[in-house]
Tab-separated table of N, CA and C in Angstrom:
chain	number	residue	atom	x	y	z
A	24	MET	N	-6.373	12.563	-14.014
A	24	MET	CA	-5.019	12.075	-13.850
A	24	MET	C	-5.044	10.550	-13.879
A	25	SER	N	-3.986	9.969	-14.358
A	25	SER	CA	-3.961	8.513	-14.474
A	25	SER	C	-3.184	7.878	-13.330
A	26	LEU	N	-3.375	6.586	-13.201
A	26	LEU	CA	-2.698	5.794	-12.186
A	26	LEU	C	-2.076	4.600	-12.889
A	27	THR	N	-0.842	4.288	-12.531
A	27	THR	CA	-0.223	3.072	-13.047
A	27	THR	C	0.081	2.160	-11.872
A	28	VAL	N	-0.083	0.872	-12.108
A	28	VAL	CA	0.139	-0.135	-11.080
A	28	VAL	C	0.971	-1.256	-11.689
A	29	HIS	N	2.071	-1.573	-11.038
A	29	HIS	CA	2.925	-2.684	-11.471
A	29	HIS	C	3.169	-3.584	-10.273
A	30	THR	N	3.248	-4.881	-10.522
A	30	THR	CA	3.521	-5.811	-9.432
A	30	THR	C	4.811	-6.576	-9.699
A	31	GLU	N	5.475	-6.921	-8.609
A	31	GLU	CA	6.717	-7.687	-8.678
A	31	GLU	C	6.752	-8.668	-7.512
A	32	GLN	N	6.936	-9.933	-7.816
A	32	GLN	CA	7.022	-10.958	-6.781
A	32	GLN	C	8.428	-10.956	-6.184
A	33	ARG	N	8.522	-10.863	-4.870
A	33	ARG	CA	9.804	-10.957	-4.159
A	33	ARG	C	9.630	-11.989	-3.061
A	34	ASP	N	10.110	-13.192	-3.333
A	34	ASP	CA	9.889	-14.329	-2.435
A	34	ASP	C	8.387	-14.490	-2.212
A	35	ASP	N	7.936	-14.411	-0.951
A	35	ASP	CA	6.505	-14.604	-0.694
A	35	ASP	C	5.749	-13.282	-0.573
A	36	VAL	N	6.392	-12.188	-0.962
A	36	VAL	CA	5.774	-10.860	-0.902
A	36	VAL	C	5.587	-10.337	-2.321
A	37	VAL	N	4.456	-9.690	-2.565
A	37	VAL	CA	4.237	-9.002	-3.839
A	37	VAL	C	4.381	-7.501	-3.579
A	38	VAL	N	5.304	-6.875	-4.308
A	38	VAL	CA	5.456	-5.425	-4.237
A	38	VAL	C	4.546	-4.828	-5.311
A	39	VAL	N	3.620	-3.994	-4.863
A	39	VAL	CA	2.677	-3.334	-5.754
A	39	VAL	C	3.119	-1.872	-5.852
A	40	SER	N	3.725	-1.525	-6.981
A	40	SER	CA	4.202	-0.159	-7.189
A	40	SER	C	3.087	0.666	-7.815
A	41	VAL	N	2.751	1.749	-7.135
A	41	VAL	CA	1.648	2.599	-7.554
A	41	VAL	C	2.219	3.973	-7.900
A	42	ALA	N	1.773	4.555	-9.015
A	42	ALA	CA	2.243	5.877	-9.418
A	42	ALA	C	1.079	6.709	-9.926
A	43	GLY	N	1.072	7.979	-9.536
A	43	GLY	CA	0.023	8.897	-9.976
A	43	GLY	C	-0.826	9.354	-8.815
A	44	GLU	N	-2.070	9.712	-9.127
A	44	GLU	CA	-3.011	10.174	-8.111
A	44	GLU	C	-4.003	9.068	-7.787
A	45	LEU	N	-4.126	8.779	-6.494
A	45	LEU	CA	-5.037	7.734	-6.035
A	45	LEU	C	-6.261	8.421	-5.443
A	46	ASP	N	-7.340	8.420	-6.227
A	46	ASP	CA	-8.553	9.118	-5.806
A	46	ASP	C	-9.783	8.344	-6.269
A	47	MET	N	-10.934	8.970	-6.179
A	47	MET	CA	-12.194	8.307	-6.513
A	47	MET	C	-12.194	7.756	-7.941
A	48	ALA	N	-11.541	8.463	-8.849
A	48	ALA	CA	-11.531	8.033	-10.248
A	48	ALA	C	-10.578	6.867	-10.505
A	49	THR	N	-9.490	6.795	-9.747
A	49	THR	CA	-8.452	5.784	-10.034
A	49	THR	C	-8.414	4.630	-9.032
A	50	ALA	N	-9.022	4.804	-7.871
A	50	ALA	CA	-8.984	3.760	-6.841
A	50	ALA	C	-9.524	2.405	-7.324
A	51	PRO	N	-10.595	2.378	-8.143
A	51	PRO	CA	-11.088	1.076	-8.608
A	51	PRO	C	-10.034	0.279	-9.386
A	52	GLN	N	-9.164	0.966	-10.101
A	52	GLN	CA	-8.099	0.276	-10.833
A	52	GLN	C	-7.168	-0.456	-9.865
A	53	LEU	N	-6.782	0.202	-8.780
A	53	LEU	CA	-5.924	-0.445	-7.781
A	53	LEU	C	-6.689	-1.554	-7.074
A	54	GLN	N	-7.954	-1.319	-6.765
A	54	GLN	CA	-8.767	-2.339	-6.101
A	54	GLN	C	-8.865	-3.601	-6.961
A	55	ASP	N	-9.045	-3.442	-8.265
A	55	ASP	CA	-9.108	-4.598	-9.166
A	55	ASP	C	-7.807	-5.389	-9.137
A	56	GLN	N	-6.684	-4.686	-9.098
A	56	GLN	CA	-5.371	-5.356	-9.050
A	56	GLN	C	-5.225	-6.142	-7.750
A	57	ILE	N	-5.647	-5.546	-6.649
A	57	ILE	CA	-5.570	-6.220	-5.345
A	57	ILE	C	-6.459	-7.459	-5.334
A	58	THR	N	-7.667	-7.321	-5.847
A	58	THR	CA	-8.590	-8.454	-5.900
A	58	THR	C	-7.992	-9.596	-6.709
A	59	ASP	N	-7.363	-9.272	-7.822
A	59	ASP	CA	-6.715	-10.277	-8.653
A	59	ASP	C	-5.594	-10.985	-7.889
A	60	LEU	N	-4.787	-10.228	-7.166
A	60	LEU	CA	-3.704	-10.824	-6.380
A	60	LEU	C	-4.262	-11.746	-5.297
A	61	LEU	N	-5.289	-11.293	-4.598
A	61	LEU	CA	-5.895	-12.109	-3.543
A	61	LEU	C	-6.510	-13.377	-4.123
A	62	ASP	N	-7.137	-13.272	-5.289
A	62	ASP	CA	-7.716	-14.443	-5.944
A	62	ASP	C	-6.649	-15.471	-6.300
A	63	LYS	N	-5.428	-15.009	-6.512
A	63	LYS	CA	-4.304	-15.901	-6.833
A	63	LYS	C	-3.568	-16.382	-5.590
A	64	GLY	N	-4.113	-16.053	-4.403
A	64	GLY	CA	-3.512	-16.511	-3.158
A	64	GLY	C	-2.355	-15.658	-2.669
A	65	ARG	N	-2.191	-14.487	-3.247
A	65	ARG	CA	-1.126	-13.572	-2.811
A	65	ARG	C	-1.701	-12.705	-1.697
A	66	ASN	N	-1.244	-12.918	-0.464
A	66	ASN	CA	-1.820	-12.183	0.655
A	66	ASN	C	-0.781	-11.452	1.501
A	67	ARG	N	0.440	-11.366	0.988
A	67	ARG	CA	1.467	-10.536	1.633
A	67	ARG	C	1.844	-9.458	0.629
A	68	LEU	N	1.321	-8.249	0.864
A	68	LEU	CA	1.459	-7.162	-0.096
A	68	LEU	C	2.214	-5.978	0.500
A	69	VAL	N	3.144	-5.452	-0.277
A	69	VAL	CA	3.830	-4.204	0.055
A	69	VAL	C	3.472	-3.200	-1.033
A	70	PHE	N	2.887	-2.089	-0.636
A	70	PHE	CA	2.539	-1.042	-1.582
A	70	PHE	C	3.649	-0.002	-1.604
A	71	ASP	N	4.323	0.106	-2.752
A	71	ASP	CA	5.354	1.116	-2.946
A	71	ASP	C	4.656	2.403	-3.375
A	72	LEU	N	4.665	3.385	-2.489
A	72	LEU	CA	3.930	4.630	-2.722
A	72	LEU	C	4.838	5.796	-3.101
A	73	ALA	N	6.084	5.516	-3.438
A	73	ALA	CA	7.057	6.577	-3.723
A	73	ALA	C	6.606	7.501	-4.847
A	74	GLU	N	5.809	6.982	-5.781
A	74	GLU	CA	5.383	7.783	-6.935
A	74	GLU	C	3.924	8.208	-6.860
A	75	VAL	N	3.305	8.043	-5.685
A	75	VAL	CA	1.924	8.498	-5.504
A	75	VAL	C	1.965	9.958	-5.065
A	76	SER	N	1.447	10.834	-5.900
A	76	SER	CA	1.508	12.266	-5.617
A	76	SER	C	0.320	12.766	-4.799
A	77	PHE	N	-0.765	11.975	-4.775
A	77	PHE	CA	-1.973	12.393	-4.058
A	77	PHE	C	-2.764	11.149	-3.689
A	78	CYS	N	-3.374	11.178	-2.515
A	78	CYS	CA	-4.248	10.079	-2.086
A	78	CYS	C	-5.371	10.672	-1.255
A	79	ASP	N	-6.611	10.383	-1.660
A	79	ASP	CA	-7.751	10.870	-0.892
A	79	ASP	C	-8.338	9.722	-0.064
A	80	SER	N	-9.481	9.981	0.549
A	80	SER	CA	-10.083	8.972	1.434
A	80	SER	C	-10.473	7.703	0.679
A	81	THR	N	-10.806	7.829	-0.597
A	81	THR	CA	-11.135	6.644	-1.390
A	81	THR	C	-9.909	5.755	-1.535
A	82	GLY	N	-8.771	6.379	-1.765
A	82	GLY	CA	-7.515	5.631	-1.850
A	82	GLY	C	-7.177	4.968	-0.529
A	83	LEU	N	-7.362	5.700	0.562
A	83	LEU	CA	-7.091	5.118	1.881
A	83	LEU	C	-7.977	3.905	2.132
A	84	SER	N	-9.235	3.996	1.698
A	84	SER	CA	-10.150	2.873	1.934
A	84	SER	C	-9.718	1.628	1.159
A	85	VAL	N	-9.070	1.812	0.015
A	85	VAL	CA	-8.551	0.657	-0.731
A	85	VAL	C	-7.504	-0.067	0.107
A	86	PHE	N	-6.624	0.686	0.762
A	86	PHE	CA	-5.589	0.068	1.593
A	86	PHE	C	-6.193	-0.627	2.810
A	87	VAL	N	-7.213	-0.010	3.404
A	87	VAL	CA	-7.868	-0.624	4.566
A	87	VAL	C	-8.550	-1.931	4.156
A	88	ARG	N	-9.255	-1.926	3.019
A	88	ARG	CA	-9.897	-3.166	2.548
A	88	ARG	C	-8.845	-4.232	2.237
A	89	ALA	N	-7.738	-3.808	1.637
A	89	ALA	CA	-6.667	-4.763	1.331
A	89	ALA	C	-6.125	-5.366	2.619
A	90	LYS	N	-5.919	-4.531	3.634
A	90	LYS	CA	-5.418	-5.032	4.915
A	90	LYS	C	-6.390	-6.032	5.521
A	91	ASN	N	-7.668	-5.688	5.531
A	91	ASN	CA	-8.667	-6.588	6.114
A	91	ASN	C	-8.704	-7.916	5.367
A	92	SER	N	-8.661	-7.878	4.048
A	92	SER	CA	-8.685	-9.114	3.248
A	92	SER	C	-7.427	-9.942	3.474
A	93	CYS	N	-6.292	-9.286	3.512
A	93	CYS	CA	-5.036	-10.012	3.727
A	93	CYS	C	-4.974	-10.594	5.136
A	94	ASP	N	-5.439	-9.832	6.128
A	94	ASP	CA	-5.481	-10.339	7.495
A	94	ASP	C	-6.333	-11.604	7.579
A	95	GLU	N	-7.495	-11.570	6.939
A	95	GLU	CA	-8.394	-12.729	6.955
A	95	GLU	C	-7.753	-13.949	6.305
A	96	ALA	N	-6.877	-13.712	5.325
A	96	ALA	CA	-6.227	-14.801	4.597
A	96	ALA	C	-4.887	-15.190	5.229
A	97	GLY	N	-4.574	-14.617	6.397
A	97	GLY	CA	-3.331	-14.964	7.073
A	97	GLY	C	-2.110	-14.215	6.546
A	98	GLY	N	-2.347	-13.147	5.813
A	98	GLY	CA	-1.246	-12.365	5.262
A	98	GLY	C	-1.144	-11.012	5.937
A	99	GLU	N	-0.588	-10.053	5.213
A	99	GLU	CA	-0.464	-8.716	5.764
A	99	GLU	C	-0.232	-7.691	4.664
A	100	VAL	N	-0.457	-6.429	5.019
A	100	VAL	CA	-0.241	-5.305	4.115
A	100	VAL	C	0.747	-4.358	4.781
A	101	ARG	N	1.688	-3.877	3.990
A	101	ARG	CA	2.630	-2.857	4.450
A	101	ARG	C	2.700	-1.773	3.390
A	102	LEU	N	2.882	-0.541	3.841
A	102	LEU	CA	3.059	0.582	2.931
A	102	LEU	C	4.522	1.013	2.979
A	103	ALA	N	5.040	1.437	1.835
A	103	ALA	CA	6.444	1.827	1.774
A	103	ALA	C	6.632	3.141	1.037
A	104	ALA	N	7.543	3.937	1.541
A	104	ALA	CA	8.057	5.139	0.884
A	104	ALA	C	7.012	6.163	0.468
A	105	PRO	N	6.012	6.444	1.315
A	105	PRO	CA	5.052	7.467	0.912
A	105	PRO	C	5.698	8.847	0.873
A	106	GLN	N	5.289	9.653	-0.107
A	106	GLN	CA	5.748	11.038	-0.152
A	106	GLN	C	5.166	11.779	1.044
A	107	ARG	N	5.740	12.924	1.346
A	107	ARG	CA	5.349	13.681	2.541
A	107	ARG	C	3.843	13.931	2.623
A	108	GLY	N	3.221	14.353	1.526
A	108	GLY	CA	1.785	14.643	1.549
A	108	GLY	C	0.944	13.414	1.835
A	109	VAL	N	1.310	12.294	1.253
A	109	VAL	CA	0.576	11.044	1.483
A	109	VAL	C	0.801	10.560	2.915
A	110	LEU	N	2.037	10.671	3.396
A	110	LEU	CA	2.327	10.271	4.780
A	110	LEU	C	1.507	11.123	5.753
A	111	ARG	N	1.379	12.398	5.454
A	111	ARG	CA	0.608	13.292	6.320
A	111	ARG	C	-0.854	12.857	6.387
A	112	ILE	N	-1.420	12.467	5.255
A	112	ILE	CA	-2.806	11.983	5.229
A	112	ILE	C	-2.938	10.713	6.068
A	113	LEU	N	-1.967	9.836	5.970
A	113	LEU	CA	-1.981	8.609	6.771
A	113	LEU	C	-1.895	8.929	8.264
A	114	GLU	N	-1.069	9.917	8.612
A	114	GLU	CA	-0.920	10.301	10.021
A	114	GLU	C	-2.192	10.947	10.561
A	115	VAL	N	-2.751	11.893	9.816
A	115	VAL	CA	-3.947	12.606	10.262
A	115	VAL	C	-5.129	11.648	10.422
A	116	SER	N	-5.215	10.674	9.522
A	116	SER	CA	-6.324	9.717	9.578
A	116	SER	C	-6.116	8.641	10.649
A	117	GLY	N	-4.904	8.562	11.198
A	117	GLY	CA	-4.593	7.525	12.177
A	117	GLY	C	-4.223	6.197	11.543
A	118	LEU	N	-4.205	6.139	10.224
A	118	LEU	CA	-3.932	4.872	9.544
A	118	LEU	C	-2.453	4.509	9.501
A	119	VAL	N	-1.580	5.467	9.797
A	119	VAL	CA	-0.149	5.149	9.789
A	119	VAL	C	0.163	4.082	10.849
A	120	GLU	N	-0.662	4.020	11.892
A	120	GLU	CA	-0.472	3.005	12.934
A	120	GLU	C	-1.089	1.661	12.544
A	121	VAL	N	-2.173	1.717	11.804
A	121	VAL	CA	-2.889	0.502	11.401
A	121	VAL	C	-2.231	-0.152	10.190
A	122	LEU	N	-1.844	0.680	9.232
A	122	LEU	CA	-1.200	0.203	8.015
A	122	LEU	C	0.306	0.414	8.198
A	123	HIS	N	0.996	-0.611	8.596
A	123	HIS	CA	2.419	-0.480	8.891
A	123	HIS	C	3.127	0.210	7.732
A	124	THR	N	3.760	1.334	8.052
A	124	THR	CA	4.363	2.189	7.035
A	124	THR	C	5.871	2.262	7.253
A	125	TYR	N	6.617	2.034	6.178
A	125	TYR	CA	8.073	1.963	6.233
A	125	TYR	C	8.687	3.010	5.313
A	126	PRO	N	9.884	3.490	5.643
A	126	PRO	CA	10.514	4.502	4.802
A	126	PRO	C	10.983	3.984	3.450
A	127	THR	N	11.268	2.684	3.343
A	127	THR	CA	11.734	2.126	2.072
A	127	THR	C	11.016	0.818	1.759
A	128	VAL	N	11.005	0.476	0.482
A	128	VAL	CA	10.421	-0.794	0.055
A	128	VAL	C	11.203	-1.956	0.665
A	129	GLU	N	12.517	-1.847	0.686
A	129	GLU	CA	13.344	-2.921	1.215
A	129	GLU	C	13.008	-3.230	2.675
A	130	GLN	N	12.816	-2.176	3.480
A	130	GLN	CA	12.457	-2.387	4.879
A	130	GLN	C	11.069	-3.014	5.005
A	131	ALA	N	10.162	-2.597	4.156
A	131	ALA	CA	8.809	-3.155	4.195
A	131	ALA	C	8.816	-4.621	3.791
A	132	VAL	N	9.570	-4.970	2.746
A	132	VAL	CA	9.645	-6.359	2.299
A	132	VAL	C	10.277	-7.225	3.380
A	133	ALA	N	11.320	-6.692	4.021
A	133	ALA	CA	12.019	-7.444	5.066
A	133	ALA	C	11.176	-7.569	6.329
A	134	GLY	N	10.178	-6.682	6.460
A	134	GLY	CA	9.337	-6.733	7.654
A	134	GLY	C	10.043	-6.215	8.870
A	135	ASP	N	10.902	-5.211	8.678
A	135	ASP	CA	11.590	-4.561	9.787
A	135	ASP	C	10.590	-4.379	10.916
A	136	PRO	N	10.923	-4.846	12.108
A	136	PRO	CA	9.954	-4.799	13.212
A	136	PRO	C	9.619	-3.393	13.702
A	137	THR	N	10.322	-2.377	13.217
A	137	THR	CA	10.066	-1.035	13.699
A	137	THR	C	9.679	-0.106	12.552
A	138	PRO	N	8.428	-0.199	12.083
A	138	PRO	CA	7.998	0.751	11.054
A	138	PRO	C	8.102	2.157	11.610
A	139	THR	N	8.358	3.104	10.734
A	139	THR	CA	8.524	4.476	11.210
A	139	THR	C	7.581	5.396	10.482
A	140	SER	N	7.352	6.531	11.109
A	140	SER	CA	6.581	7.584	10.460
A	140	SER	C	7.284	8.897	10.734
A	141	SER	N	6.978	9.882	9.932
A	141	SER	CA	7.545	11.210	10.110
A	141	SER	C	6.875	11.860	11.312
A	142	SER	N	7.620	12.571	12.097
A	142	SER	CA	7.032	13.252	13.256
A	142	SER	C	6.726	14.683	12.960
């Protein structure tokens, strides 16, 4: 399965729209995009996950590495609009608390102080 990644600058935040399956085969593609953004000094990232149909532990590790790199650079990572299956993986892994997750891209970009998760 393939993965597509598109980026859009919104003020000082880069929205990284991801679509497809995020797994061992496709995670390096997203990691390369993140590395490129960080190399350009972009350290406030919102990942739009509305079109991600599957995410395994390799995909989760990409988000954790992105968060750690952005934190070190004085930025932050937020996740937005994950589908139910992806949100469930984030909840089970405990990462929904670590990787601030928002129901919409707009809320994530705005930095709504109350990220939410499905109960």
